PDB file of C-alpha atoms in Angstrom:
ATOM      1  CA  UNK L  25     -44.012  51.201  29.927  1.00  0.00           C
ATOM      2  CA  UNK L  26     -45.858  49.264  26.880  1.00  0.00           C
ATOM      3  CA  UNK L  27     -47.248  45.956  27.063  1.00  0.00           C
ATOM      4  CA  UNK L  28     -44.450  44.735  24.567  1.00  0.00           C
ATOM      5  CA  UNK L  29     -41.965  46.022  26.944  1.00  0.00           C
ATOM      6  CA  UNK L  30     -43.532  44.616  30.271  1.00  0.00           C
ATOM      7  CA  UNK L  31     -43.435  41.126  28.574  1.00  0.00           C
ATOM      8  CA  UNK L  32     -39.982  41.316  27.308  1.00  0.00           C
ATOM      9  CA  UNK L  33     -38.706  42.410  30.831  1.00  0.00           C
ATOM     10  CA  UNK L  34     -40.714  39.642  32.290  1.00  0.00           C
ATOM     11  CA  UNK L  35     -39.316  37.012  29.866  1.00  0.00           C
ATOM     12  CA  UNK L  36     -35.853  38.309  30.756  1.00  0.00           C
ATOM     13  CA  UNK L  37     -36.532  38.009  34.238  1.00  0.00           C
ATOM     14  CA  UNK L  38     -38.000  34.523  34.170  1.00  0.00           C
ATOM     15  CA  UNK L  39     -35.289  33.015  31.784  1.00  0.00           C
ATOM     16  CA  UNK L  40     -32.523  34.717  33.986  1.00  0.00           C
ATOM     17  CA  UNK L  41     -33.940  33.244  37.409  1.00  0.00           C
ATOM     18  CA  UNK L  42     -34.399  29.746  35.410  1.00  0.00           C
ATOM     19  CA  UNK L  43     -30.730  29.770  34.411  1.00  0.00           C
ATOM     20  CA  UNK L  44     -29.657  30.665  37.950  1.00  0.00           C
ATOM     21  CA  UNK L  45     -31.682  28.013  39.574  1.00  0.00           C
ATOM     22  CA  UNK L  46     -30.425  25.458  37.015  1.00  0.00           C
ATOM     23  CA  UNK L  47     -26.824  26.154  37.782  1.00  0.00           C
ATOM     24  CA  UNK L  48     -27.531  26.307  41.485  1.00  0.00           C
ATOM     25  CA  UNK L  49     -29.380  23.101  41.620  1.00  0.00           C
ATOM     26  CA  UNK L  50     -26.614  21.232  39.533  1.00  0.00           C
ATOM     27  CA  UNK L  51     -23.865  22.524  41.476  1.00  0.00           C
ATOM     28  CA  UNK L  52     -25.684  21.582  44.677  1.00  0.00           C
ATOM     29  CA  UNK L  53     -27.562  18.578  43.242  1.00  0.00           C
ATOM     30  CA  UNK L  54     -30.419  20.295  44.826  1.00  0.00           C
ATOM     31  CA  UNK L  55     -33.705  19.025  43.159  1.00  0.00           C
ATOM     32  CA  UNK L  56     -35.998  21.596  44.255  1.00  0.00           C
ATOM     33  CA  UNK L  57     -33.834  23.973  42.552  1.00  0.00           C
ATOM     34  CA  UNK L  58     -33.846  22.005  39.440  1.00  0.00           C
ATOM     35  CA  UNK L  59     -37.774  22.125  39.640  1.00  0.00           C
ATOM     36  CA  UNK L  60     -37.849  25.756  40.361  1.00  0.00           C
ATOM     37  CA  UNK L  61     -35.525  26.320  37.257  1.00  0.00           C
ATOM     38  CA  UNK L  62     -38.009  24.445  34.976  1.00  0.00           C
ATOM     39  CA  UNK L  63     -41.031  26.338  36.646  1.00  0.00           C
ATOM     40  CA  UNK L  64     -39.362  29.589  35.479  1.00  0.00           C
ATOM     41  CA  UNK L  65     -38.317  28.305  32.180  1.00  0.00           C
ATOM     42  CA  UNK L  66     -42.040  26.994  31.500  1.00  0.00           C
ATOM     43  CA  UNK L  67     -43.295  30.764  32.508  1.00  0.00           C
ATOM     44  CA  UNK L  68     -40.558  32.499  30.298  1.00  0.00           C
ATOM     45  CA  UNK L  69     -41.487  29.983  27.277  1.00  0.00           C
ATOM     46  CA  UNK L  70     -45.186  30.783  27.452  1.00  0.00           C
ATOM     47  CA  UNK L  71     -44.601  34.329  27.892  1.00  0.00           C
ATOM     48  CA  UNK L  72     -42.052  34.157  25.057  1.00  0.00           C
ATOM     49  CA  UNK L  73     -44.676  32.351  22.775  1.00  0.00           C
ATOM     50  CA  UNK L  74     -47.164  35.149  23.419  1.00  0.00           C
ATOM     51  CA  UNK L  75     -44.785  37.681  22.810  1.00  0.00           C
ATOM     52  CA  UNK L  76     -44.085  35.998  19.442  1.00  0.00           C
ATOM     53  CA  UNK L  77     -47.846  35.571  18.609  1.00  0.00           C
ATOM     54  CA  UNK L  78     -48.476  39.148  19.486  1.00  0.00           C
ATOM     55  CA  UNK L  79     -45.615  40.555  17.167  1.00  0.00           C
ATOM     56  CA  UNK L  80     -47.095  38.355  14.315  1.00  0.00           C
ATOM     57  CA  UNK L  81     -50.514  39.395  15.183  1.00  0.00           C
ATOM     58  CA  UNK L  82     -49.742  42.956  15.473  1.00  0.00           C
ATOM     59  CA  UNK L  83     -47.462  43.661  12.580  1.00  0.00           C
ATOM     60  CA  UNK L  84     -48.381  40.983  10.447  1.00  0.00           C
ATOM     61  CA  UNK L  85     -45.921  40.254   7.472  1.00  0.00           C
ATOM     62  CA  UNK L  86     -43.735  43.264   8.454  1.00  0.00           C
ATOM     63  CA  UNK L  87     -42.487  41.464  11.349  1.00  0.00           C
ATOM     64  CA  UNK L  88     -40.608  38.986   9.275  1.00  0.00           C
ATOM     65  CA  UNK L  89     -38.573  41.837   7.886  1.00  0.00           C
ATOM     66  CA  UNK L  90     -37.020  42.573  11.443  1.00  0.00           C
ATOM     67  CA  UNK L  91     -33.876  41.088  12.210  1.00  0.00           C
ATOM     68  CA  UNK L  92     -34.716  40.693  16.104  1.00  0.00           C
ATOM     69  CA  UNK L  93     -37.734  38.700  15.381  1.00  0.00           C
ATOM     70  CA  UNK L  94     -35.442  35.815  14.012  1.00  0.00           C
ATOM     71  CA  UNK L  95     -33.258  35.938  16.948  1.00  0.00           C
ATOM     72  CA  UNK L  96     -36.154  35.839  19.415  1.00  0.00           C
ATOM     73  CA  UNK L  97     -37.354  32.948  17.633  1.00  0.00           C
ATOM     74  CA  UNK L  98     -34.307  31.074  17.775  1.00  0.00           C
ATOM     75  CA  UNK L  99     -33.834  31.596  21.600  1.00  0.00           C
ATOM     76  CA  UNK L 100     -37.535  30.358  21.720  1.00  0.00           C
ATOM     77  CA  UNK L 101     -36.396  27.376  19.994  1.00  0.00           C
ATOM     78  CA  UNK L 102     -33.533  26.454  22.375  1.00  0.00           C
ATOM     79  CA  UNK L 103     -36.112  26.291  25.246  1.00  0.00           C
ATOM     80  CA  UNK L 104     -38.309  24.039  23.223  1.00  0.00           C
ATOM     81  CA  UNK L 105     -35.849  21.573  22.368  1.00  0.00           C
ATOM     82  CA  UNK L 106     -34.464  21.788  26.085  1.00  0.00           C
ATOM     83  CA  UNK L 107     -38.077  20.545  27.039  1.00  0.00           C
ATOM     84  CA  UNK L 108     -38.018  17.827  24.325  1.00  0.00           C
ATOM     85  CA  UNK L 109     -34.713  16.558  25.931  1.00  0.00           C
ATOM     86  CA  UNK L 110     -36.021  16.789  29.736  1.00  0.00           C
ATOM     87  CA  UNK L 111     -38.813  14.859  28.493  1.00  0.00           C
ATOM     88  CA  UNK L 112     -36.870  12.305  27.022  1.00  0.00           C
ATOM     89  CA  UNK L 113     -33.971  11.946  29.760  1.00  0.00           C
ATOM     90  CA  UNK L 114     -35.624  13.567  32.787  1.00  0.00           C
ATOM     91  CA  UNK L 115     -32.498  15.814  33.537  1.00  0.00           C
ATOM     92  CA  UNK L 116     -32.179  19.407  34.025  1.00  0.00           C
ATOM     93  CA  UNK L 117     -28.610  19.370  33.208  1.00  0.00           C
ATOM     94  CA  UNK L 118     -29.146  20.153  29.546  1.00  0.00           C
ATOM     95  CA  UNK L 119     -30.735  23.656  30.495  1.00  0.00           C
ATOM     96  CA  UNK L 120     -27.146  24.569  31.361  1.00  0.00           C
ATOM     97  CA  UNK L 121     -26.688  24.951  27.491  1.00  0.00           C
ATOM     98  CA  UNK L 122     -30.006  25.922  26.728  1.00  0.00           C
ATOM     99  CA  UNK L 123     -31.080  28.627  29.163  1.00  0.00           C
ATOM    100  CA  UNK L 124     -28.105  30.773  28.819  1.00  0.00           C
ATOM    101  CA  UNK L 125     -28.437  30.752  24.904  1.00  0.00           C
ATOM    102  CA  UNK L 126     -31.872  31.376  25.173  1.00  0.00           C
ATOM    103  CA  UNK L 127     -31.346  34.468  27.426  1.00  0.00           C
ATOM    104  CA  UNK L 128     -28.834  35.865  25.294  1.00  0.00           C
ATOM    105  CA  UNK L 129     -30.668  35.430  22.028  1.00  0.00           C
ATOM    106  CA  UNK L 130     -33.932  36.956  23.491  1.00  0.00           C
ATOM    107  CA  UNK L 131     -31.601  40.147  24.911  1.00  0.00           C
ATOM    108  CA  UNK L 132     -29.668  40.285  21.286  1.00  0.00           C
ATOM    109  CA  UNK L 133     -33.004  40.623  19.801  1.00  0.00           C
ATOM    110  CA  UNK L 134     -34.223  43.615  21.780  1.00  0.00           C
ATOM    111  CA  UNK L 135     -30.864  45.246  21.256  1.00  0.00           C
ATOM    112  CA  UNK L 136     -31.486  44.634  17.282  1.00  0.00           C
ATOM    113  CA  UNK L 137     -34.853  45.763  17.070  1.00  0.00           C
ATOM    114  CA  UNK L 138     -34.216  48.509  14.795  1.00  0.00           C
ATOM    115  CA  UNK L 139     -32.086  46.303  12.315  1.00  0.00           C
ATOM    116  CA  UNK L 140     -33.983  44.731   9.223  1.00  0.00           C
ATOM    117  CA  UNK L 141     -33.222  42.175   6.964  1.00  0.00           C
ATOM    118  CA  UNK L 142     -33.421  42.960   3.215  1.00  0.00           C
ATOM    119  CA  UNK L 143     -36.225  42.724   0.545  1.00  0.00           C
ATOM    120  CA  UNK L 144     -38.498  39.570   1.784  1.00  0.00           C
ATOM    121  CA  UNK L 145     -40.963  38.908  -0.871  1.00  0.00           C
ATOM    122  CA  UNK L 146     -44.230  39.005   0.888  1.00  0.00           C
ATOM    123  CA  UNK L 147     -45.859  36.366  -1.032  1.00  0.00           C
ATOM    124  CA  UNK L 148     -42.979  33.796   0.069  1.00  0.00           C
ATOM    125  CA  UNK L 149     -43.142  34.809   3.880  1.00  0.00           C
ATOM    126  CA  UNK L 150     -45.409  31.952   4.924  1.00  0.00           C
ATOM    127  CA  UNK L 151     -43.324  29.123   2.920  1.00  0.00           C
ATOM    128  CA  UNK L 152     -40.037  31.033   3.985  1.00  0.00           C
ATOM    129  CA  UNK L 153     -40.949  30.959   7.774  1.00  0.00           C
ATOM    130  CA  UNK L 154     -42.605  27.594   7.845  1.00  0.00           C
ATOM    131  CA  UNK L 155     -40.039  25.677   6.200  1.00  0.00           C
ATOM    132  CA  UNK L 156     -36.566  27.499   6.071  1.00  0.00           C
ATOM    133  CA  UNK L 157     -36.569  29.413   9.231  1.00  0.00           C
ATOM    134  CA  UNK L 158     -38.504  26.991  11.368  1.00  0.00           C
ATOM    135  CA  UNK L 159     -36.623  23.914  10.537  1.00  0.00           C
ATOM    136  CA  UNK L 160     -33.193  25.677  10.390  1.00  0.00           C
ATOM    137  CA  UNK L 161     -33.802  27.307  13.827  1.00  0.00           C
ATOM    138  CA  UNK L 162     -34.881  23.854  15.178  1.00  0.00           C
ATOM    139  CA  UNK L 163     -31.814  22.134  13.788  1.00  0.00           C
ATOM    140  CA  UNK L 164     -29.611  24.763  15.524  1.00  0.00           C
ATOM    141  CA  UNK L 165     -30.931  24.511  18.814  1.00  0.00           C
ATOM    142  CA  UNK L 166     -30.591  20.372  18.388  1.00  0.00           C
ATOM    143  CA  UNK L 167     -27.106  21.113  17.377  1.00  0.00           C
ATOM    144  CA  UNK L 168     -26.309  23.004  20.235  1.00  0.00           C
ATOM    145  CA  UNK L 169     -27.661  20.665  22.638  1.00  0.00           C
ATOM    146  CA  UNK L 170     -25.614  18.174  21.078  1.00  0.00           C
ATOM    147  CA  UNK L 171     -22.687  20.330  21.251  1.00  0.00           C
ATOM    148  CA  UNK L 172     -23.302  20.937  25.232  1.00  0.00           C
ATOM    149  CA  UNK L 173     -23.570  17.036  25.641  1.00  0.00           C
ATOM    150  CA  UNK L 174     -20.096  16.779  23.458  1.00  0.00           C
ATOM    151  CA  UNK L 175     -18.395  19.199  25.836  1.00  0.00           C
ATOM    152  CA  UNK L 176     -19.845  17.354  28.724  1.00  0.00           C
ATOM    153  CA  UNK L 177     -18.834  14.003  27.456  1.00  0.00           C
ATOM    154  CA  UNK L 178     -15.254  15.089  26.598  1.00  0.00           C
ATOM    155  CA  UNK L 179     -14.713  16.696  30.212  1.00  0.00           C
ATOM    156  CA  UNK L 180     -16.112  13.846  32.108  1.00  0.00           C
ATOM    157  CA  UNK L 181     -14.278  11.341  29.934  1.00  0.00           C
ATOM    158  CA  UNK L 182     -11.205  13.144  30.323  1.00  0.00           C
ATOM    159  CA  UNK L 183     -11.598  13.150  34.428  1.00  0.00           C
ATOM    160  CA  UNK L 184     -12.523   9.412  34.205  1.00  0.00           C
ATOM    161  CA  UNK L 185      -9.568   8.408  32.089  1.00  0.00           C
ATOM    162  CA  UNK L 186      -6.899  10.607  33.907  1.00  0.00           C
ATOM    163  CA  UNK L 187      -8.468   9.338  37.278  1.00  0.00           C
ATOM    164  CA  UNK L 188      -8.967  13.041  38.489  1.00  0.00           C
ATOM    165  CA  UNK L 189     -10.936  14.285  41.007  1.00  0.00           C
ATOM    166  CA  UNK L 190     -14.397  15.466  40.174  1.00  0.00           C
ATOM    167  CA  UNK L 191     -15.881  18.719  41.122  1.00  0.00           C
ATOM    168  CA  UNK L 192     -19.212  19.195  42.663  1.00  0.00           C
ATOM    169  CA  UNK L 193     -20.378  19.593  39.249  1.00  0.00           C
ATOM    170  CA  UNK L 194     -18.692  16.472  37.838  1.00  0.00           C
ATOM    171  CA  UNK L 195     -20.300  14.507  40.503  1.00  0.00           C
ATOM    172  CA  UNK L 196     -23.659  15.308  39.675  1.00  0.00           C
ATOM    173  CA  UNK L 197     -23.256  15.139  35.734  1.00  0.00           C
ATOM    174  CA  UNK L 198     -25.350  12.643  33.940  1.00  0.00           C
ATOM    175  CA  UNK L 199     -23.489   9.177  32.702  1.00  0.00           C
ATOM    176  CA  UNK L 200     -21.188   9.350  29.712  1.00  0.00           C
ATOM    177  CA  UNK L 201     -23.970   6.956  28.190  1.00  0.00           C
ATOM    178  CA  UNK L 202     -26.612   9.459  28.478  1.00  0.00           C
ATOM    179  CA  UNK L 203     -24.578  12.364  27.070  1.00  0.00           C
ATOM    180  CA  UNK L 204     -23.612   9.946  24.179  1.00  0.00           C
ATOM    181  CA  UNK L 205     -27.348   9.222  23.601  1.00  0.00           C
ATOM    182  CA  UNK L 206     -28.481  13.018  23.711  1.00  0.00           C
ATOM    183  CA  UNK L 207     -25.554  13.571  21.102  1.00  0.00           C
ATOM    184  CA  UNK L 208     -27.065  10.606  18.981  1.00  0.00           C
ATOM    185  CA  UNK L 209     -30.641  11.595  19.395  1.00  0.00           C
ATOM    186  CA  UNK L 210     -30.082  15.323  18.555  1.00  0.00           C
ATOM    187  CA  UNK L 211     -28.058  14.403  15.148  1.00  0.00           C
ATOM    188  CA  UNK L 212     -30.496  11.866  13.977  1.00  0.00           C
ATOM    189  CA  UNK L 213     -33.433  14.515  14.389  1.00  0.00           C
ATOM    190  CA  UNK L 214     -31.213  17.719  13.668  1.00  0.00           C
ATOM    191  CA  UNK L 215     -29.746  16.872  10.324  1.00  0.00           C
ATOM    192  CA  UNK L 216     -32.634  15.761   8.368  1.00  0.00           C
ATOM    193  CA  UNK L 217     -34.176  19.167   9.746  1.00  0.00           C
ATOM    194  CA  UNK L 218     -31.226  21.211   8.574  1.00  0.00           C
ATOM    195  CA  UNK L 219     -31.457  19.572   5.095  1.00  0.00           C
ATOM    196  CA  UNK L 220     -35.285  20.197   4.909  1.00  0.00           C
ATOM    197  CA  UNK L 221     -34.371  23.821   6.000  1.00  0.00           C
ATOM    198  CA  UNK L 222     -31.681  24.209   3.335  1.00  0.00           C
ATOM    199  CA  UNK L 223     -33.778  22.628   0.560  1.00  0.00           C
ATOM    200  CA  UNK L 224     -36.566  25.132   1.401  1.00  0.00           C
ATOM    201  CA  UNK L 225     -34.237  27.877   1.567  1.00  0.00           C
ATOM    202  CA  UNK L 226     -32.735  27.073  -2.023  1.00  0.00           C
ATOM    203  CA  UNK L 227     -36.229  26.796  -3.485  1.00  0.00           C
ATOM    204  CA  UNK L 228     -37.228  29.988  -1.983  1.00  0.00           C
ATOM    205  CA  UNK L 229     -33.742  31.626  -3.578  1.00  0.00           C
ATOM    206  CA  UNK L 230     -34.650  30.175  -6.984  1.00  0.00           C
ATOM    207  CA  UNK L 231     -37.820  31.806  -7.097  1.00  0.00           C
ATOM    208  CA  UNK L 232     -36.569  35.224  -5.627  1.00  0.00           C
ATOM    209  CA  UNK L 233     -33.475  35.558  -7.257  1.00  0.00           C
ATOM    210  CA  UNK L 234     -33.918  33.148 -10.297  1.00  0.00           C
ATOM    211  CA  UNK L 235     -31.237  31.031  -9.130  1.00  0.00           C
ATOM    212  CA  UNK L 236     -30.714  28.557  -5.970  1.00  0.00           C
ATOM    213  CA  UNK L 237     -27.153  29.317  -5.242  1.00  0.00           C
ATOM    214  CA  UNK L 238     -25.547  32.731  -5.668  1.00  0.00           C
ATOM    215  CA  UNK L 239     -22.232  32.203  -3.982  1.00  0.00           C
ATOM    216  CA  UNK L 240     -23.552  34.282  -1.027  1.00  0.00           C
ATOM    217  CA  UNK L 241     -21.131  33.892   1.802  1.00  0.00           C
ATOM    218  CA  UNK L 242     -24.217  32.588   4.124  1.00  0.00           C
ATOM    219  CA  UNK L 243     -24.858  29.998   1.573  1.00  0.00           C
ATOM    220  CA  UNK L 244     -21.138  28.867   1.302  1.00  0.00           C
ATOM    221  CA  UNK L 245     -20.683  28.427   5.024  1.00  0.00           C
ATOM    222  CA  UNK L 246     -24.161  26.663   5.339  1.00  0.00           C
ATOM    223  CA  UNK L 247     -23.027  24.030   2.660  1.00  0.00           C
ATOM    224  CA  UNK L 248     -19.716  23.553   4.593  1.00  0.00           C
ATOM    225  CA  UNK L 249     -21.812  23.178   7.820  1.00  0.00           C
ATOM    226  CA  UNK L 250     -24.424  20.809   5.951  1.00  0.00           C
ATOM    227  CA  UNK L 251     -21.283  18.564   4.376  1.00  0.00           C
ATOM    228  CA  UNK L 252     -19.857  18.482   8.166  1.00  0.00           C
ATOM    229  CA  UNK L 253     -23.338  17.477   9.666  1.00  0.00           C
ATOM    230  CA  UNK L 254     -23.861  14.886   6.804  1.00  0.00           C
ATOM    231  CA  UNK L 255     -20.500  13.348   7.835  1.00  0.00           C
ATOM    232  CA  UNK L 256     -21.768  13.279  11.341  1.00  0.00           C
ATOM    233  CA  UNK L 257     -25.082  11.837  10.783  1.00  0.00           C
ATOM    234  CA  UNK L 258     -23.631   9.108   8.528  1.00  0.00           C
ATOM    235  CA  UNK L 259     -20.881   7.996  10.806  1.00  0.00           C
ATOM    236  CA  UNK L 260     -23.223   7.901  13.785  1.00  0.00           C
ATOM    237  CA  UNK L 261     -25.830   5.766  11.600  1.00  0.00           C
ATOM    238  CA  UNK L 262     -23.794   3.587   9.489  1.00  0.00           C
ATOM    239  CA  UNK L 263     -20.176   3.375  11.109  1.00  0.00           C
ATOM    240  CA  UNK L 264     -21.467   3.341  14.556  1.00  0.00           C
ATOM    241  CA  UNK L 265     -19.579   6.303  15.941  1.00  0.00           C
ATOM    242  CA  UNK L 266     -20.053   6.852  19.489  1.00  0.00           C
ATOM    243  CA  UNK L 267     -18.164   8.820  22.244  1.00  0.00           C
ATOM    244  CA  UNK L 268     -15.401  11.167  21.697  1.00  0.00           C
ATOM    245  CA  UNK L 269     -15.418  11.459  17.654  1.00  0.00           C
ATOM    246  CA  UNK L 270     -19.113  12.661  17.183  1.00  0.00           C
ATOM    247  CA  UNK L 271     -18.783  15.108  20.676  1.00  0.00           C
ATOM    248  CA  UNK L 272     -15.648  16.656  18.870  1.00  0.00           C
ATOM    249  CA  UNK L 273     -17.075  16.939  15.597  1.00  0.00           C
ATOM    250  CA  UNK L 274     -20.691  18.082  16.487  1.00  0.00           C
ATOM    251  CA  UNK L 275     -18.716  21.041  18.609  1.00  0.00           C
ATOM    252  CA  UNK L 276     -16.998  22.198  15.500  1.00  0.00           C
ATOM    253  CA  UNK L 277     -20.192  22.300  13.667  1.00  0.00           C
ATOM    254  CA  UNK L 278     -22.038  24.284  16.089  1.00  0.00           C
ATOM    255  CA  UNK L 279     -19.027  26.720  16.437  1.00  0.00           C
ATOM    256  CA  UNK L 280     -18.898  27.335  12.864  1.00  0.00           C
ATOM    257  CA  UNK L 281     -22.719  27.914  12.796  1.00  0.00           C
ATOM    258  CA  UNK L 282     -22.691  30.333  15.796  1.00  0.00           C
ATOM    259  CA  UNK L 283     -19.642  32.260  13.689  1.00  0.00           C
ATOM    260  CA  UNK L 284     -21.525  32.310  10.703  1.00  0.00           C
ATOM    261  CA  UNK L 285     -24.968  33.531  12.708  1.00  0.00           C
ATOM    262  CA  UNK L 286     -23.271  36.648  14.420  1.00  0.00           C
ATOM    263  CA  UNK L 287     -20.431  37.074  11.891  1.00  0.00           C
ATOM    264  CA  UNK L 288     -21.927  36.961   8.572  1.00  0.00           C
ATOM    265  CA  UNK L 289     -25.556  37.997   9.589  1.00  0.00           C
ATOM    266  CA  UNK L 290     -24.111  40.953  11.154  1.00  0.00           C
ATOM    267  CA  UNK L 291     -20.980  41.932   9.792  1.00  0.00           C
ATOM    268  CA  UNK L 292     -20.569  40.616   6.214  1.00  0.00           C
ATOM    269  CA  UNK L 293     -22.461  41.837   3.022  1.00  0.00           C
ATOM    270  CA  UNK L 294     -25.378  38.971   2.241  1.00  0.00           C
ATOM    271  CA  UNK L 295     -28.768  38.894   1.582  1.00  0.00           C
ATOM    272  CA  UNK L 296     -29.247  37.020   4.607  1.00  0.00           C
ATOM    273  CA  UNK L 297     -28.111  40.046   6.664  1.00  0.00           C
ATOM    274  CA  UNK L 298     -29.799  41.281   9.909  1.00  0.00           C
ATOM    275  CA  UNK L 299     -29.061  44.907   8.909  1.00  0.00           C
ATOM    276  CA  UNK L 300     -30.157  47.173   5.878  1.00  0.00           C
TER     277      UNK L 300
END
């Protein structure tokens, strides 16, 4: 077993244990399990950071032509955003969204280590990663947290309106106001990052392909997501949207983004492909 493989198995184990502790702690309202989940997530995140740094250090620019690196980085971004949310609202509930997605993406990254993206110019790698990939991934992670808060809001709101009995999970959920605040905060931060990421991507494309927009399927879907995200941001900021409407719209935006990530990147011809 190589050092990389050892790190990767350890990361999977810590993320998996963290997810189990988070679920158990939420179902049983057990604060100790929540703290153990956080410790596992911190440990997994630290090793995951080392794993990414080792990959960049050992393989240098060639690592940026591997699709697995991007999936791993996206999973890392989910945990990073969860920590930011935990610091803000002091609640481990949002790990129920972040930890399974991070684990899934990290395992997927290992399963796709032989796949490569196409023709990334070495002289643009730094700019591409730093602005385009970095900001897009952080905004997707924020979008996921907003969607998770939206699902929880709709579930709890429906239970309250119909006066239905709450399950043990429902009884321990944060308030509707907390879910709405998380939705608001993640959209306010996520949309500007998404916009910055798109601008960096178009700049990169204009220098690489001599045109900013090439009607690539990934680009078309990304523009659709940006418009929906922009409507959400505007309505939240200007029209004062709260509650159900932003919850529903951000879930739709996130689902389109996930379909784009898994469907287009792997199965549709595109210069954003994760395979040769």
